[in-house]
Coordinates of C-alpha atoms and ligand atoms in Angstrom, one line a residue:
X188 CA 119.9 98.4 104.3
X189 CA 120.9 96.2 107.6
X190 CA 122.0 92.6 107.0
X191 CA 122.7 90.1 109.5
X192 CA 125.7 88.4 108.7
X193 CA 125.5 85.0 110.4
X194 CA 129.1 84.5 111.5
X195 CA 129.4 80.8 112.1
X196 CA 129.5 79.3 108.1
X197 CA 132.8 80.1 106.9
X198 CA 132.7 81.3 103.6
X199 CA 136.1 79.3 101.9
X200 CA 138.4 77.9 99.1
X201 CA 138.6 74.8 100.8
X202 CA 137.0 71.3 99.0
X203 CA 138.4 68.9 100.8
X204 CA 137.4 70.1 104.3
X205 CA 133.8 71.0 102.2
X206 CA 133.8 67.6 101.4
X207 CA 134.8 66.1 104.9
X208 CA 131.9 68.2 106.5
X209 CA 129.5 66.2 103.7
X210 CA 130.8 62.7 105.3
X211 CA 130.3 63.8 108.6
X212 CA 126.9 64.6 107.7
X213 CA 126.9 68.6 107.5
X214 CA 125.5 70.6 105.7
X215 CA 128.0 72.6 102.5
X216 CA 126.9 75.2 100.5
X217 CA 128.0 75.1 96.8
X218 CA 128.1 77.0 93.7
X219 CA 127.4 75.3 90.4
X220 CA 126.3 77.1 87.3
X221 CA 122.6 78.1 87.9
X222 CA 122.6 78.9 91.5
X223 CA 124.4 77.9 95.0
X224 CA 123.0 74.9 95.5
X225 CA 122.9 73.8 100.1
X226 CA 124.4 70.2 99.9
X227 CA 123.9 67.1 102.0
X228 CA 125.2 63.2 101.4
X229 CA 122.2 62.0 99.7
X230 CA 122.7 58.5 101.5
X231 CA 122.0 59.8 105.1
X232 CA 118.5 60.2 106.0
X233 CA 119.4 62.4 108.7
X234 CA 122.0 64.9 106.9
X235 CA 118.8 65.1 103.8
X236 CA 116.8 65.8 106.9
X237 CA 119.1 69.2 107.9
X238 CA 118.3 70.3 104.5
X239 CA 114.6 70.3 105.1
X240 CA 114.5 71.2 108.1
X241 CA 116.7 74.5 107.3
X242 CA 115.1 75.8 104.0
X243 CA 111.2 75.2 105.3
X244 CA 110.6 72.8 102.5
X245 CA 107.9 70.5 102.9
X246 CA 109.5 67.1 102.9
X247 CA 106.5 66.2 100.1
X248 CA 109.1 68.3 97.7
X249 CA 111.8 65.7 96.7
X250 CA 115.3 67.0 96.0
X251 CA 117.8 66.9 92.6
X252 CA 120.8 64.4 93.4
X253 CA 123.8 65.9 92.3
X254 CA 127.0 63.8 90.5
X255 CA 130.2 64.1 88.8
X256 CA 129.3 62.3 86.0
X257 CA 127.1 60.7 84.0
X258 CA 127.8 57.4 84.4
X259 CA 127.6 58.0 88.4
X260 CA 124.2 58.6 87.8
X261 CA 123.2 55.7 85.6
X262 CA 124.2 53.5 88.9
X263 CA 120.8 55.5 90.6
X264 CA 118.2 55.9 87.7
X265 CA 117.5 53.9 84.6
X266 CA 118.1 56.1 81.1
X267 CA 116.7 55.6 78.4
X268 CA 117.4 56.5 74.9
X269 CA 116.1 60.3 74.9
X270 CA 117.6 60.6 78.4
X271 CA 120.9 59.5 77.2
X272 CA 120.8 62.0 74.2
X273 CA 120.0 64.9 76.1
X274 CA 122.6 63.9 78.3
X275 CA 125.2 63.5 76.3
X276 CA 124.4 67.3 75.0
X277 CA 123.7 69.0 77.7
X278 CA 126.0 67.1 80.3
X279 CA 127.3 68.4 82.6
X280 CA 125.0 71.7 82.4
X281 CA 122.0 72.9 83.9
X282 CA 120.0 70.4 82.5
X283 CA 117.9 67.9 85.4
X284 CA 116.7 64.9 84.7
X285 CA 114.1 62.9 86.1
X286 CA 114.0 59.2 85.6
X287 CA 113.0 55.5 87.6
X288 CA 115.3 55.2 90.9
X289 CA 116.9 51.6 90.8
X290 CA 115.1 50.1 94.2
X291 CA 118.5 49.7 96.3
X292 CA 120.7 52.3 94.8
X293 CA 121.3 53.4 98.4
X294 CA 119.4 57.2 97.8
X295 CA 117.7 58.2 100.9
X296 CA 114.4 58.1 100.7
X297 CA 113.7 61.4 102.1
X298 CA 115.7 63.0 99.1
X299 CA 113.2 61.5 96.7
X300 CA 110.0 61.8 98.9
X301 CA 109.5 58.6 98.5
X302 CA 109.0 58.5 94.9
X303 CA 110.0 55.8 92.7
X304 CA 111.2 58.3 90.6
X305 CA 114.7 60.2 91.4
X306 CA 115.7 64.0 90.1
X307 CA 119.5 63.8 88.4
X308 CA 122.2 66.7 88.0
X309 CA 125.4 66.7 86.3
X310 CA 126.5 70.1 87.2
X311 CA 129.2 71.9 85.1
X312 CA 130.5 74.5 87.9
X313 CA 134.7 73.6 88.3
X314 CA 134.2 73.9 92.3
X315 CA 130.9 71.4 92.0
X316 CA 132.6 69.4 89.9
X317 CA 136.0 68.9 93.0
X318 CA 133.6 68.9 95.5
X319 CA 131.7 65.8 94.0
X320 CA 134.7 64.0 93.1
X321 CA 136.0 64.9 97.0
X322 CA 133.3 64.0 98.3
X323 CA 132.5 60.4 95.9
X324 CA 128.7 60.2 96.4
X325 CA 125.7 61.4 95.5
X326 CA 124.9 64.8 97.1
X327 CA 121.0 66.0 97.8
X328 CA 121.0 69.9 96.8
X329 CA 118.0 72.2 96.1
X330 CA 118.9 75.6 96.2
X331 CA 120.7 77.6 99.0
X332 CA 117.5 79.5 99.8
X333 CA 114.5 79.6 102.5
X334 CA 111.9 77.5 100.5
X335 CA 109.6 80.2 98.9
X336 CA 112.6 82.8 98.8
X337 CA 115.0 84.1 95.6
X338 CA 117.2 81.3 95.0
X339 CA 121.6 82.7 95.6
X340 CA 123.4 83.1 93.0
X341 CA 126.5 84.8 95.1
X342 CA 128.1 83.2 98.2
X343 CA 127.3 86.3 100.1
X344 CA 123.5 86.2 99.3
X345 CA 123.8 82.2 101.6
X346 CA 126.3 84.4 104.2
X347 CA 123.9 87.0 104.4
X348 CA 120.9 84.9 104.8
X349 CA 119.7 83.1 108.3
X350 CA 120.5 79.4 106.5
X351 CA 124.1 80.1 107.2
X352 CA 123.8 79.5 110.9
X353 CA 123.0 75.8 109.9
X354 CA 126.0 75.1 107.4
X355 CA 129.2 74.2 107.9
X356 CA 131.0 75.8 105.0
X357 CA 130.1 77.8 102.2
X358 CA 132.2 77.3 98.9
X359 CA 132.6 80.9 97.1
X360 CA 132.8 80.1 93.0
X361 CA 131.8 83.7 92.7
X362 CA 128.3 84.6 90.6
X363 CA 126.5 82.1 89.0
X364 CA 126.8 82.0 85.1
X365 CA 123.4 80.6 84.5
X366 CA 121.6 82.5 87.3
X367 CA 118.5 80.7 86.8
X368 CA 117.6 76.8 88.1
X369 CA 118.4 73.9 86.1
X370 CA 115.3 72.5 83.7
X371 CA 113.9 70.3 84.6
X372 CA 112.8 67.4 81.9
X373 CA 110.8 64.3 82.7
X374 CA 109.1 61.4 81.1
X375 CA 105.4 60.1 81.0
X376 CA 104.1 57.0 80.8
X377 CA 104.6 56.5 77.0
X378 CA 108.1 57.1 77.5
X379 CA 107.7 60.8 76.6
X380 CA 109.8 63.8 77.1
X381 CA 107.8 66.4 79.1
X382 CA 109.3 70.2 80.7
X383 CA 108.6 69.4 84.0
X384 CA 110.1 73.2 85.1
X385 CA 111.9 75.3 82.3
X386 CA 115.1 76.7 83.3
X387 CA 119.1 77.0 82.1
X388 CA 118.5 74.9 79.0
X389 CA 115.8 76.9 76.6
X390 CA 113.6 74.7 75.4
X391 CA 114.5 75.2 71.7
X392 CA 117.6 73.8 72.3
X393 CA 116.4 70.6 74.1
X394 CA 113.6 70.1 71.2
X395 CA 116.6 70.5 68.9
X396 CA 118.4 67.1 70.3
X397 CA 115.1 65.0 70.7
X398 CA 113.9 66.0 67.4
X399 CA 110.6 66.5 68.5
X400 CA 108.4 68.8 70.3
X401 CA 108.7 68.4 74.3
X402 CA 105.2 67.7 76.0
X403 CA 103.6 69.9 78.6
X404 CA 103.6 68.7 82.4
X405 CA 101.2 66.8 83.2
X406 CA 100.8 65.4 86.9
X407 CA 99.7 62.0 87.7
X408 CA 99.1 61.2 91.2
X409 CA 102.5 59.4 91.5
X410 CA 104.1 62.7 91.3
X411 CA 104.7 65.8 93.2
X412 CA 103.9 69.1 92.9
X413 CA 107.5 70.2 92.5
X414 CA 107.7 73.5 94.4
X415 CA 109.1 75.3 91.2
X416 CA 105.6 74.9 90.4
X417 CA 104.2 76.5 93.3
X418 CA 101.9 79.9 92.6
X419 CA 104.3 81.5 94.9
X420 CA 107.9 80.6 94.8
X421 CA 111.2 82.9 94.1
X422 CA 109.5 85.9 95.4
X423 CA 111.4 89.2 96.9
X424 CA 109.7 91.2 99.7
X425 CA 108.3 93.8 97.5
X426 CA 105.8 93.5 95.2
X427 CA 106.2 93.0 91.4
X428 CA 104.2 94.3 88.6
X429 CA 104.7 92.7 85.6
X430 CA 105.0 93.5 81.8
X431 CA 105.3 97.5 83.1
X432 CA 106.5 99.6 79.9
X433 CA 107.7 102.1 82.1
X434 CA 108.0 102.6 86.4
X435 CA 105.1 104.2 87.8
X436 CA 106.0 107.5 90.9
X437 CA 107.7 105.7 93.9
X438 CA 108.5 101.8 91.9
X439 CA 111.8 100.9 90.9
X440 CA 111.9 99.6 87.5
X441 CA 113.8 96.3 86.5
X442 CA 114.2 97.2 82.9
X443 CA 115.6 94.8 79.9
X444 CA 116.8 96.2 76.0
X445 CA 118.5 99.0 74.3
X446 CA 114.8 100.4 74.0
X447 CA 114.1 100.7 78.0
X448 CA 112.9 104.3 78.9
X449 CA 116.1 106.1 80.7
X450 CA 113.9 108.9 82.0
X451 CA 110.7 109.7 83.5
X452 CA 108.5 112.9 83.9
X453 CA 112.5 114.6 82.8
X454 CA 114.0 112.1 85.8
X455 CA 115.9 109.1 85.3
X456 CA 114.5 106.1 86.0
X457 CA 115.3 104.6 89.1
X458 CA 116.4 100.6 88.8
X459 CA 118.7 98.4 86.9
X460 CA 118.7 97.2 83.2
X461 CA 119.2 93.3 83.0
X462 CA 120.2 93.6 80.2
X463 CA 120.7 97.0 77.7
X464 CA 121.9 94.6 74.5
X465 CA 118.7 92.5 75.0
X466 CA 120.5 89.3 75.6
X467 CA 118.6 86.8 77.4
X468 CA 121.3 84.9 78.4
X469 CA 122.6 87.9 80.6
X470 CA 119.2 89.0 81.4
X471 CA 118.9 85.8 83.2
X472 CA 122.4 85.6 85.0
X473 CA 120.9 89.4 86.2
X474 CA 117.5 88.5 87.5
X475 CA 118.2 87.0 90.9
X476 CA 121.0 89.1 92.1
X477 CA 119.3 93.0 90.7
X478 CA 116.1 92.0 92.2
X479 CA 117.6 91.6 95.6
X480 CA 119.4 95.0 94.7
X481 CA 116.4 96.7 94.1
X482 CA 114.1 94.3 97.0
X483 CA 117.4 95.8 99.7
X484 CA 115.9 99.1 98.8
X485 CA 112.8 98.6 100.1
X486 CA 110.4 100.2 97.7
X487 CA 106.9 98.5 97.4
X488 CA 106.9 97.7 94.1
X489 CA 108.9 96.5 91.9
X490 CA 107.9 97.4 88.1
X491 CA 109.3 94.5 85.6
X492 CA 109.4 95.2 81.7
X493 CA 108.3 93.1 78.9
X494 CA 110.7 89.7 78.6
X495 CA 110.3 88.3 74.9
X496 CA 109.0 84.6 75.4
X497 CA 111.8 82.7 73.8
X498 CA 115.0 80.8 74.6
X499 CA 116.0 81.6 78.2
X500 CA 113.0 84.1 78.4
X501 CA 110.9 81.1 78.5
X502 CA 112.1 80.6 82.6
X503 CA 112.3 84.0 82.7
X504 CA 109.0 84.8 82.5
X505 CA 108.3 81.6 84.5
X506 CA 109.9 83.0 87.1
X507 CA 108.9 86.2 87.2
X508 CA 105.4 84.6 87.3
X509 CA 105.9 82.7 90.8
X510 CA 107.3 86.2 92.5
X511 CA 104.6 88.2 91.1
X512 CA 101.9 85.8 92.6
X513 CA 100.0 86.2 96.1
X514 CA 101.9 84.6 98.7
X515 CA 100.7 84.3 102.4
X516 CA 101.0 87.0 104.1
X517 CA 103.7 86.3 106.6
X518 CA 106.1 86.3 103.7
X519 CA 105.6 89.8 103.2
X520 CA 105.4 91.3 106.3
X521 CA 109.0 89.8 107.5
X522 CA 111.1 92.5 107.7
X523 CA 113.9 91.2 104.5
X524 CA 111.2 88.5 104.4
X525 CA 114.7 86.5 105.3
X526 CA 115.0 87.1 108.8
X527 CA 113.2 85.6 111.3
Ligands
LIG637 P1 115.4 72.8 93.5 O1 116.3 72.5 93.8 O2 114.6 73.8 94.7 O3 115.6 73.5 92.4 O4 113.7 72.0 93.2 C1 114.0 70.6 92.5 C2 112.7 70.6 91.6 O5 112.9 69.3 91.1 C3 111.5 70.4 92.8 O6 110.4 71.7 91.4 C4 111.3 69.1 92.5 O7 109.9 69.1 92.8 C5 112.0 68.7 91.3 N1 111.9 66.8 91.6 C6 113.0 66.8 92.5 N2 112.8 64.7 92.3 C7 111.4 64.9 91.2 C8 110.5 63.9 91.0 N3 110.7 62.8 91.7 N4 109.8 64.1 90.3 C9 109.6 65.0 89.8 N5 109.9 66.1 90.5 C10 110.6 66.1 90.9
LIG638 MG1 115.1 76.1 94.8

């Protein structure tokens, strides 16, 4: 398929130059273990506002603030016992904690969407760590995709998208190892941990550390509807048909596991297998990249095999349901979905 490469954004490995661009108020795309992030100085209203403009993201949706260490996060939010335990177990890593914001901690109100809570994460990717240390401050960073589209898991995904025009640099860290956005944990008014979004750390692993089951998320009026909770999100151009045991004529198949059919009607099944061995971590890492590849064939419908609901399968199924949900007409009719 024809792809427009927006040459103004430079794919680079120069961390010092990227940190300097952040200091100047610019946008920098950087790899994390989950997906590529679109970073800005979290203390600058102007820089944060450029994130919302570049993504077409509603200003009511707050951003995750990225920091180099758990000690850095404790300066911005009030930790609690459960949060401390989770931070010790999973940071650096694909876990986001939503905690009470310390007033005067300097994070742009725009990044917080005016809330009294703040979402914080310590990413593990060495380039993300290097950038955060070189910048030496909080970096607001949602996924580096146009709102509603698939999150990027390779630097080229961003370079090929209209976002590239808006960024000073794209740090290339190869393919993201986890491939799904972070798991988001918040706390209800009784202080009980709640799963706000399934993601790169399985619920079972979090519950094992907490020693108690996670509550389902309640959405008090004081909290936003997370973009990750919107019905249509993470969507390719093609329609998705879920829980398909085999593709129909004209469909591409996103298969899973060793028992996936290899032929249909005597012909090889067209498509890709997320994990021929049935490994959910491998399937998560491949999910967005494989959806892009199948979408780029121009097919009308991608049939997706059933994925187990346990472990990382909870987040994979969450993203697939949102990708399959009905969406605004303009998204589906745009060629490539992203080229505006
Ligand atoms: P993204 O960075 O695109 O993966 O999205 C960040 C997610 O974190 C969104 O679903 C936000 O709504 C959610 N989030 C950020 N800050 C808060 C907060 N203070 N309370 C609840 N959810 C939040
Ligand atoms: Mg996102």
